[in-house]
Short mmCIF file of C-alpha atoms and ligand atoms in Angstrom, two decimals:
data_model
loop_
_atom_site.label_atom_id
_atom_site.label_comp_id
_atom_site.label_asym_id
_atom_site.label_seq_id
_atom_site.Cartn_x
_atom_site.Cartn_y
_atom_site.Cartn_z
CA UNK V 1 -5.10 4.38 27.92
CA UNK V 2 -3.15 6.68 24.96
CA UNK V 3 -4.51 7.42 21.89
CA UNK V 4 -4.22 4.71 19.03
CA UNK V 5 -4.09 5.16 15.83
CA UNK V 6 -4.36 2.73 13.09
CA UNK V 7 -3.83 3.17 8.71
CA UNK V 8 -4.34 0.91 5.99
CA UNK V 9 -2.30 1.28 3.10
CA UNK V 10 -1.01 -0.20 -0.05
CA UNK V 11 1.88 1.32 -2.90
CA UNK V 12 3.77 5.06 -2.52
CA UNK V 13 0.81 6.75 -2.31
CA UNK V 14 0.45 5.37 1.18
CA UNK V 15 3.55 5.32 2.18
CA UNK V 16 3.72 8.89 2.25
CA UNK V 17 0.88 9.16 4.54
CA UNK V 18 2.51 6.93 7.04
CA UNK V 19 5.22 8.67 6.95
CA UNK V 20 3.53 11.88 7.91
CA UNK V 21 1.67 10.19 10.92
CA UNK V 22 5.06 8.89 11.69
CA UNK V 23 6.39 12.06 11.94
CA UNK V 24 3.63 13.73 14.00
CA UNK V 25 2.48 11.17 16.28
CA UNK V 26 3.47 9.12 19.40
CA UNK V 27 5.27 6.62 17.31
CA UNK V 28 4.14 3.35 19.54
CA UNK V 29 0.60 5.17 18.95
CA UNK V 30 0.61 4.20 15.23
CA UNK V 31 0.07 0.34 13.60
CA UNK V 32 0.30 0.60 10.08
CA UNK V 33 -1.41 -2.51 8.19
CA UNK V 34 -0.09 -3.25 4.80
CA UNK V 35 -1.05 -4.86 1.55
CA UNK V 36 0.90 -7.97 0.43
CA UNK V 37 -1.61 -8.43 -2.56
CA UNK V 38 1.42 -7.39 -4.19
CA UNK V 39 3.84 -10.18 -3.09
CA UNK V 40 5.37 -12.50 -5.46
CA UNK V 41 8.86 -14.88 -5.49
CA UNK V 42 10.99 -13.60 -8.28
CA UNK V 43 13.47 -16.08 -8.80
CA UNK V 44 12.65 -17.84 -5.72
CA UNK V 45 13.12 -14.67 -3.44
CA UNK V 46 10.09 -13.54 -1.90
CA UNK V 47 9.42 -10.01 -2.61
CA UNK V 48 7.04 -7.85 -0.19
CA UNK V 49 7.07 -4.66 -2.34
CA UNK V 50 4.45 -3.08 -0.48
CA UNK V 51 5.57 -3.47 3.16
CA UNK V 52 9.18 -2.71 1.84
CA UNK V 53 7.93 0.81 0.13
CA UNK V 54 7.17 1.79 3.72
CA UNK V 55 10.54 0.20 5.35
CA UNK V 56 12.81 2.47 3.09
CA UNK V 57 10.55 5.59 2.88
CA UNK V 58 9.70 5.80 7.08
CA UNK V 59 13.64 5.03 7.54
CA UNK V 60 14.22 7.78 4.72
CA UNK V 61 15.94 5.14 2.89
CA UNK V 62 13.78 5.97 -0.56
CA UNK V 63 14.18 6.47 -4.07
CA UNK V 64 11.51 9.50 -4.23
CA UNK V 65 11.94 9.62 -7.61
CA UNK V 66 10.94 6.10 -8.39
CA UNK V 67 8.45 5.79 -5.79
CA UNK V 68 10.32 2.09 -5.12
CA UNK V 69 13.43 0.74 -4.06
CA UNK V 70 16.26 2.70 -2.19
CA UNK V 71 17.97 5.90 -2.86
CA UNK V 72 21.47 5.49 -4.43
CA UNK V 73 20.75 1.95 -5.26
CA UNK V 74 23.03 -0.39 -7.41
CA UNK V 75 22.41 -2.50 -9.95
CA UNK V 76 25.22 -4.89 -10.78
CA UNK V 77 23.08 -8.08 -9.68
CA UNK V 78 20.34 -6.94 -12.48
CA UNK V 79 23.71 -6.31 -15.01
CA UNK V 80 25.07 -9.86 -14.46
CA UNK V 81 21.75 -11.53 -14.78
CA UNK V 82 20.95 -9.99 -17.63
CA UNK V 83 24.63 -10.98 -19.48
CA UNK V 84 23.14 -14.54 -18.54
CA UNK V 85 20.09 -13.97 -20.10
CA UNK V 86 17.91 -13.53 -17.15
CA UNK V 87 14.55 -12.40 -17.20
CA UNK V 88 14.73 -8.40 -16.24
CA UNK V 89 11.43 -6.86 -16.56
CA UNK V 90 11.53 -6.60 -12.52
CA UNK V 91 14.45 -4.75 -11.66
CA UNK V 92 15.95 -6.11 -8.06
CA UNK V 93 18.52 -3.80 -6.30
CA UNK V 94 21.83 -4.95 -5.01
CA UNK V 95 20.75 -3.64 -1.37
CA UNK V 96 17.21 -4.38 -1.82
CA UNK V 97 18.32 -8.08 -2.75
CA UNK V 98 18.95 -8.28 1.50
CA UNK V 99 15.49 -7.61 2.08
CA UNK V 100 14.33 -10.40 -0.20
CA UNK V 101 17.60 -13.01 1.02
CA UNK V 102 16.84 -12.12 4.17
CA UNK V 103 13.11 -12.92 3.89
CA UNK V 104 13.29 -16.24 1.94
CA UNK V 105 15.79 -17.46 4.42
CA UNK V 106 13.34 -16.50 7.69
CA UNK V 107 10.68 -17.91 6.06
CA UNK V 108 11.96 -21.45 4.99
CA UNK V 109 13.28 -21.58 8.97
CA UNK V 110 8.75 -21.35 9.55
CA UNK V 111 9.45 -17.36 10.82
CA UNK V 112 6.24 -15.59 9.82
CA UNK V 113 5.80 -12.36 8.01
CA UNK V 114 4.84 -10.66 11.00
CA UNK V 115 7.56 -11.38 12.72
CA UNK V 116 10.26 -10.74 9.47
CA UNK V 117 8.94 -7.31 9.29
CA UNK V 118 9.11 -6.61 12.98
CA UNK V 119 12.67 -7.49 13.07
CA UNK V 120 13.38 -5.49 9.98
CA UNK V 121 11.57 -2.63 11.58
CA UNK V 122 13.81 -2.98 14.74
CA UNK V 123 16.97 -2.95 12.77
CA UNK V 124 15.71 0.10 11.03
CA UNK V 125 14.84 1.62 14.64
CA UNK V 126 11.64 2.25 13.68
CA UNK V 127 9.13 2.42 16.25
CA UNK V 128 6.17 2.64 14.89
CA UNK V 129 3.92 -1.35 14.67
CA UNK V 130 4.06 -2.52 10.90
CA UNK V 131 1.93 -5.45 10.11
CA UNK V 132 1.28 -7.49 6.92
CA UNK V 133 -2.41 -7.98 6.24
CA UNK V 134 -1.90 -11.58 6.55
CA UNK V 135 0.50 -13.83 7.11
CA UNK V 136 -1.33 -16.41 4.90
CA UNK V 137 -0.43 -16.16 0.89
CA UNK V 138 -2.79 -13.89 -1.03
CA UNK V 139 -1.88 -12.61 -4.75
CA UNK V 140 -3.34 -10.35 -6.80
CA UNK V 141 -4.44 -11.29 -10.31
CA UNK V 142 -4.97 -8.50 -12.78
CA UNK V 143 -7.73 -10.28 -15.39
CA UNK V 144 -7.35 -8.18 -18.36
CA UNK V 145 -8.18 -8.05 -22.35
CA UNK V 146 -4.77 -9.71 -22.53
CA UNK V 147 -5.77 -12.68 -20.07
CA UNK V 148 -5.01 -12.96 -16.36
CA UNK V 149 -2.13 -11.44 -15.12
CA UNK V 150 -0.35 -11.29 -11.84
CA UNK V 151 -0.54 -8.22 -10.17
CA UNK V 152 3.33 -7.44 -10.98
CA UNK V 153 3.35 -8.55 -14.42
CA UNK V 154 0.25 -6.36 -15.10
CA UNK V 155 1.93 -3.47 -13.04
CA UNK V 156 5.61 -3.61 -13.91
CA UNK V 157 6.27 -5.88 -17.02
CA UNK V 158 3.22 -4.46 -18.64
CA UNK V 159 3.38 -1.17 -17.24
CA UNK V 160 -0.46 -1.40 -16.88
CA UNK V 161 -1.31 -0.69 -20.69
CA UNK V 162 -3.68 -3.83 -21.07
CA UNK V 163 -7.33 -3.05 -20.57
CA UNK V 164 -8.23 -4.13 -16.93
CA UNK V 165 -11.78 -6.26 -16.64
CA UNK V 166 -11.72 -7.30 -13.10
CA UNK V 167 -9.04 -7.72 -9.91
CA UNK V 168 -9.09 -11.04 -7.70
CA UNK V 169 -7.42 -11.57 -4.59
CA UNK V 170 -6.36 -15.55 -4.63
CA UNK V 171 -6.30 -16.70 -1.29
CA UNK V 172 -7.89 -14.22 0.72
CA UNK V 173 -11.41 -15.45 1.33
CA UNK V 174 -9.67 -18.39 3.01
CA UNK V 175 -6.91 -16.03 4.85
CA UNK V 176 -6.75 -14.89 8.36
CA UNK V 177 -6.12 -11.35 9.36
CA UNK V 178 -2.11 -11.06 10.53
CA UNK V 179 -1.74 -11.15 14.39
CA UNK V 180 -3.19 -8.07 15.87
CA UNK V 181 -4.51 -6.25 13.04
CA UNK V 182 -8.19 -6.66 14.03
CA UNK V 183 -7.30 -5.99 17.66
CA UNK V 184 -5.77 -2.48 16.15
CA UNK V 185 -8.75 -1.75 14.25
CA UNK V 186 -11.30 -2.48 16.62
CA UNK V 187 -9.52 -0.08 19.62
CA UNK V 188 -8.07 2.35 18.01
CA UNK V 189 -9.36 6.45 18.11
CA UNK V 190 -9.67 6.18 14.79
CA UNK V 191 -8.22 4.20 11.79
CA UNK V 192 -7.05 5.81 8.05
CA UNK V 193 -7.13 4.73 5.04
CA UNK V 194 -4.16 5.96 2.86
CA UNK V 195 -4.43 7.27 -0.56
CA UNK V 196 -4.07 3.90 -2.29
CA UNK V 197 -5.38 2.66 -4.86
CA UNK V 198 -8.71 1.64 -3.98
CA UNK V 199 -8.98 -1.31 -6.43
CA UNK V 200 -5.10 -2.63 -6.39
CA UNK V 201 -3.70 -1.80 -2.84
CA UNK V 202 -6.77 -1.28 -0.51
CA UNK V 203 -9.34 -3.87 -1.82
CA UNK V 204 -6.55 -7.39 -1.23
CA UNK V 205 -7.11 -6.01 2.60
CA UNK V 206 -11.07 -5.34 2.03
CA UNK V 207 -11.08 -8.78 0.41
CA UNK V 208 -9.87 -11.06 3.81
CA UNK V 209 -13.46 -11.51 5.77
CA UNK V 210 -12.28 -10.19 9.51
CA UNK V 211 -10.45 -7.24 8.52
CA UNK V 212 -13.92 -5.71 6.42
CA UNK V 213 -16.00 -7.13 9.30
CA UNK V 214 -13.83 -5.02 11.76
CA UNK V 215 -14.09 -2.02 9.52
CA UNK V 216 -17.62 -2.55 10.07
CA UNK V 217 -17.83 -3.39 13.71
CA UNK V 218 -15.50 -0.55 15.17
CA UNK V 219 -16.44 2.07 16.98
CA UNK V 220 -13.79 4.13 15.72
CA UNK V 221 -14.49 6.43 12.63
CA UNK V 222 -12.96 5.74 9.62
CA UNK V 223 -11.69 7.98 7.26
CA UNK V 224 -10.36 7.42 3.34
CA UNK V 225 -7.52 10.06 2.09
CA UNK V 226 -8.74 10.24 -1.62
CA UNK V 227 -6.50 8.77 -3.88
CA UNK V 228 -7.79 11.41 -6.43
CA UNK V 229 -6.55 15.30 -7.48
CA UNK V 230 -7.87 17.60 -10.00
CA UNK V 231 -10.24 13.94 -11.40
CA UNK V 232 -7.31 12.04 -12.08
CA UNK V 233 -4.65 10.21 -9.98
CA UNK V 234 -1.81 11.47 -8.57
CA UNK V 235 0.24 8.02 -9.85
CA UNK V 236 -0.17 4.82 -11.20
CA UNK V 237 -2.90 3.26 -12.92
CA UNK V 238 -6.27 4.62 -10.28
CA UNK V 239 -8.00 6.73 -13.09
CA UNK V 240 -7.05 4.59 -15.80
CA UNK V 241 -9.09 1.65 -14.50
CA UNK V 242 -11.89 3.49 -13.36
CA UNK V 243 -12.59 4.45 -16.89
CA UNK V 244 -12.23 1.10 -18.04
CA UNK V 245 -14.25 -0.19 -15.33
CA UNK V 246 -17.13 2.14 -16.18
CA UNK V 247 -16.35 4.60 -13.35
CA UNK V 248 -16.61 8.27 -13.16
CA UNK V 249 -13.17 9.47 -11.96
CA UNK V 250 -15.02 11.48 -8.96
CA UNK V 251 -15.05 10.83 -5.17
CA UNK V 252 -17.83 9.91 -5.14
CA UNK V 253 -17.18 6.86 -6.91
CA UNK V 254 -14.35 6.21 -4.72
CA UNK V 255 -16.71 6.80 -1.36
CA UNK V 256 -19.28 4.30 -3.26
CA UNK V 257 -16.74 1.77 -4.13
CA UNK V 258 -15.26 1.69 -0.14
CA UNK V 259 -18.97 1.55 1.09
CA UNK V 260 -21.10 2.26 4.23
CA UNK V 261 -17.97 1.27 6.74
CA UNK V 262 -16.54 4.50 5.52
CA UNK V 263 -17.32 7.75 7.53
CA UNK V 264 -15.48 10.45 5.86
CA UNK V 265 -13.12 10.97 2.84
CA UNK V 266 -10.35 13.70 2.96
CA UNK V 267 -10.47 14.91 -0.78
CA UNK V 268 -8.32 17.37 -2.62
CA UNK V 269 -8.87 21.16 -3.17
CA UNK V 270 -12.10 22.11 -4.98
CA UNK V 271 -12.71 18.26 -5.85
CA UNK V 272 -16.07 17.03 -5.74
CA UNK V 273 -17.86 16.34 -2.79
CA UNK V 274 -18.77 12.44 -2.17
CA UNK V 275 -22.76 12.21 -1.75
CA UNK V 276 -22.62 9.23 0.33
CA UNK V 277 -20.03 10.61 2.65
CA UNK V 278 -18.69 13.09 5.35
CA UNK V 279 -15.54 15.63 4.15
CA UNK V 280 -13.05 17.58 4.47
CA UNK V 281 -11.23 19.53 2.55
CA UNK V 282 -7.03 20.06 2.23
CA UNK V 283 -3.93 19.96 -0.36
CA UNK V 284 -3.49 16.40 -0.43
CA UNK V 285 -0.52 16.37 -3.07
CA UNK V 286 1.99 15.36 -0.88
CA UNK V 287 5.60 16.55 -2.28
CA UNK V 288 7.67 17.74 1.30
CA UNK V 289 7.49 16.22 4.15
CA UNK V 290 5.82 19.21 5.40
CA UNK V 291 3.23 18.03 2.78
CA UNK V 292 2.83 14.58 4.41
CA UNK V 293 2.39 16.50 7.86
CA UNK V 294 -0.43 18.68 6.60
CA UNK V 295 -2.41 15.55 5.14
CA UNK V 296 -1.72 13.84 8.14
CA UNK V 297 -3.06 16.35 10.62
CA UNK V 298 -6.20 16.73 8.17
CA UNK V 299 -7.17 13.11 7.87
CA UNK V 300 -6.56 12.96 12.08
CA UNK V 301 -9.01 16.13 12.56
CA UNK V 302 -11.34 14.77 10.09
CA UNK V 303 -11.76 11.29 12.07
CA UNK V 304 -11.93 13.53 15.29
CA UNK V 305 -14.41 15.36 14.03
CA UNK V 306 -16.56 11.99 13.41
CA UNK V 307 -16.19 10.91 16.68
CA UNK V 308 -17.35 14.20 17.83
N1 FO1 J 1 8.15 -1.09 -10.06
C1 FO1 J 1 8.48 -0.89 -11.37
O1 FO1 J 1 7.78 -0.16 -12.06
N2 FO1 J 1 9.58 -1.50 -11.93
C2 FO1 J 1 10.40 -2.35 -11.24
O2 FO1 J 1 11.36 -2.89 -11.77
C3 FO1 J 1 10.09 -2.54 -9.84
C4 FO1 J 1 10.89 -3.35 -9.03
C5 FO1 J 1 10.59 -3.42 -7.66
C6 FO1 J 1 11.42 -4.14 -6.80
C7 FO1 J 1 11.14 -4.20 -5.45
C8 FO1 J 1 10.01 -3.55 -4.93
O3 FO1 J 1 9.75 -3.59 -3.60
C9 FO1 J 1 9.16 -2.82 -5.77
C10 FO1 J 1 9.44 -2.76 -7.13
N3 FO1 J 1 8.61 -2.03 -7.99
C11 FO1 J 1 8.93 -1.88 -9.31
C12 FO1 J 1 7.33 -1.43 -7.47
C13 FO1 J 1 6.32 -2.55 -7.36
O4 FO1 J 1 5.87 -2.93 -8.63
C14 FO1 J 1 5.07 -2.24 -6.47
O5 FO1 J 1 4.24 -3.29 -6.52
C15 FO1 J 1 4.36 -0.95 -6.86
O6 FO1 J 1 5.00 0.03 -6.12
C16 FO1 J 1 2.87 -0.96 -6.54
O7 FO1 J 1 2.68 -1.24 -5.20
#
């Protein structure tokens, strides 16, 4: 039986790290489960913008300088809706509108979101397995010093400015793990978590009962890519929160906060060492694709290492 691999990941942080195993391993080797925390209709159309990150940037389709969305994107939708007055605090592409047509259309015929992103994923030729946490509907509500907030309203329209109190995950104590995603946990050599945002984009998948009870139960280490660099995030909102929740920015809150399913954390440079955990040690900053190769072979020797 080959080698399996399996990764966890949430936002453009993680994509990056699938993209580097992408690039280094067996490609039918590699099941990447995703976050749809993050998944909300605008308008009516269902947007994914977690599993939709990874489409465009493993296809090489991405805007690397937004982190979202597709290189060379156009924006004459957003233009006309706003001359009518639309709401435009969430900016939707005139090619990333196909993904989101597309999507709404599948799902009103009863497709599920397993099987929308595997035909995506097959018209992208990519060969790599790309699951949704869950098929069932789980959002993420931001509950702030401004009130609750949806995940995208706190992220986006807000551009995460109000003081976060607390994250909940509606939906997910009652939600079942997508087709196949505790099967990939549970047998593969070893399964990653990417450099997500613990709190926003790794805790919706913590939060469904069998996928934490299979981090648990496998036999396969698991090892956490620190979201952190220097004490601070690389992007987005990770060190903000932790202050405001009362954390010290360190890895070893992060190895606290994942808990004892964790076996190792890859952490950045000189960083601080996680008490609670085993790690290694590499330039996680991940600017080249070179970059996302190095991480990628770092996190893989780490969880070899563990099985050691
Ligand atoms: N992020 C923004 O900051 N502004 C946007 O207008 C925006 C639109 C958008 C559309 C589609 C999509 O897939 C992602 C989009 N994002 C946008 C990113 C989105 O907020 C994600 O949830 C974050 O990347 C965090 O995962």
């Amino acid at each position: 039986m080959s080698a399996r691999y399996t990764v966890l990941t949430g936002g453009v942080g993680g994509a990056k790290l699938v993209d580097g195993l992408y690039r280094i391993l067996p490609p039918h080797s590699l099941t990447a489960i995703v976050n749809t925390g993050d998944d909300f209709r605008h308008y009516g159309l269902p947007v994914s913008p977690d599993i939709d990150t990874l489409l465009y940037t493993l296809s090489g389709r991405s805007n690397q300088t937004l982190g979202w969305g597709r290189e060379g994107e156009t924006w004459n939708f957003m233009a006309a809706l706003t001359s009518l007055g639309g709401e435009n605090w969430f900016n939707l592409g005139d090619g990333d509108l196909a993904l989101h047509v597309l999507r709404g259309h599948a799902l009103a015929s009863g497709e599920t979101l397993t099987s929308i992103i595997a035909s995506f994923a097959a018209a992208w030729n990519l060969a790599l397995t790309i699951l949704p946490m869950t098929d069932d509907a789980v959002a993420t509500f931001v509950d702030t010093d401004e009130g609750l907030l949806p995940f995208q309203r706190y992220f986006v329209e807000r551009r995460c400015e109000p003081k976060l109190l607390s994250v909940q995950f509606d939906g997910a104590q009652a939600a079942a793990a997508a087709p196949g995603v505790v099967e990939a946990i549970m047998t593969s050599d070893a399964v990653l978590v990417a450099p997500s945002n613990p709190w926003l984009s790794v805790d919706p998948l913590l939060a469904i009962p069998t996928i934490r009870a299979a981090l648990v139960a496998t036999p396969a280490p698991v090892v956490a890519v620190s979201p952190l660099v220097g004490g601070t995030a690389v992007k987005g909102p990770t060190a903000k929160l932790m202050a405001e929740l009362g954390l010290a920015i360190t890895n070893d809150t992060i190895a606290e906060h994942y808990g004892s399913w964790l076996d190792a954390l890859l952490i950045h440079g000189d960083d601080d060492a996680p008490a609670g955990a085993a790690h290694a040690r590499t330039d996680t900053l991940m600017h080249t694709a070179d970059d996302r190769i190095c991480v990628a072979r770092a996190a893989l020797a780490l969880a070899e290492g563990c099985s050691g």
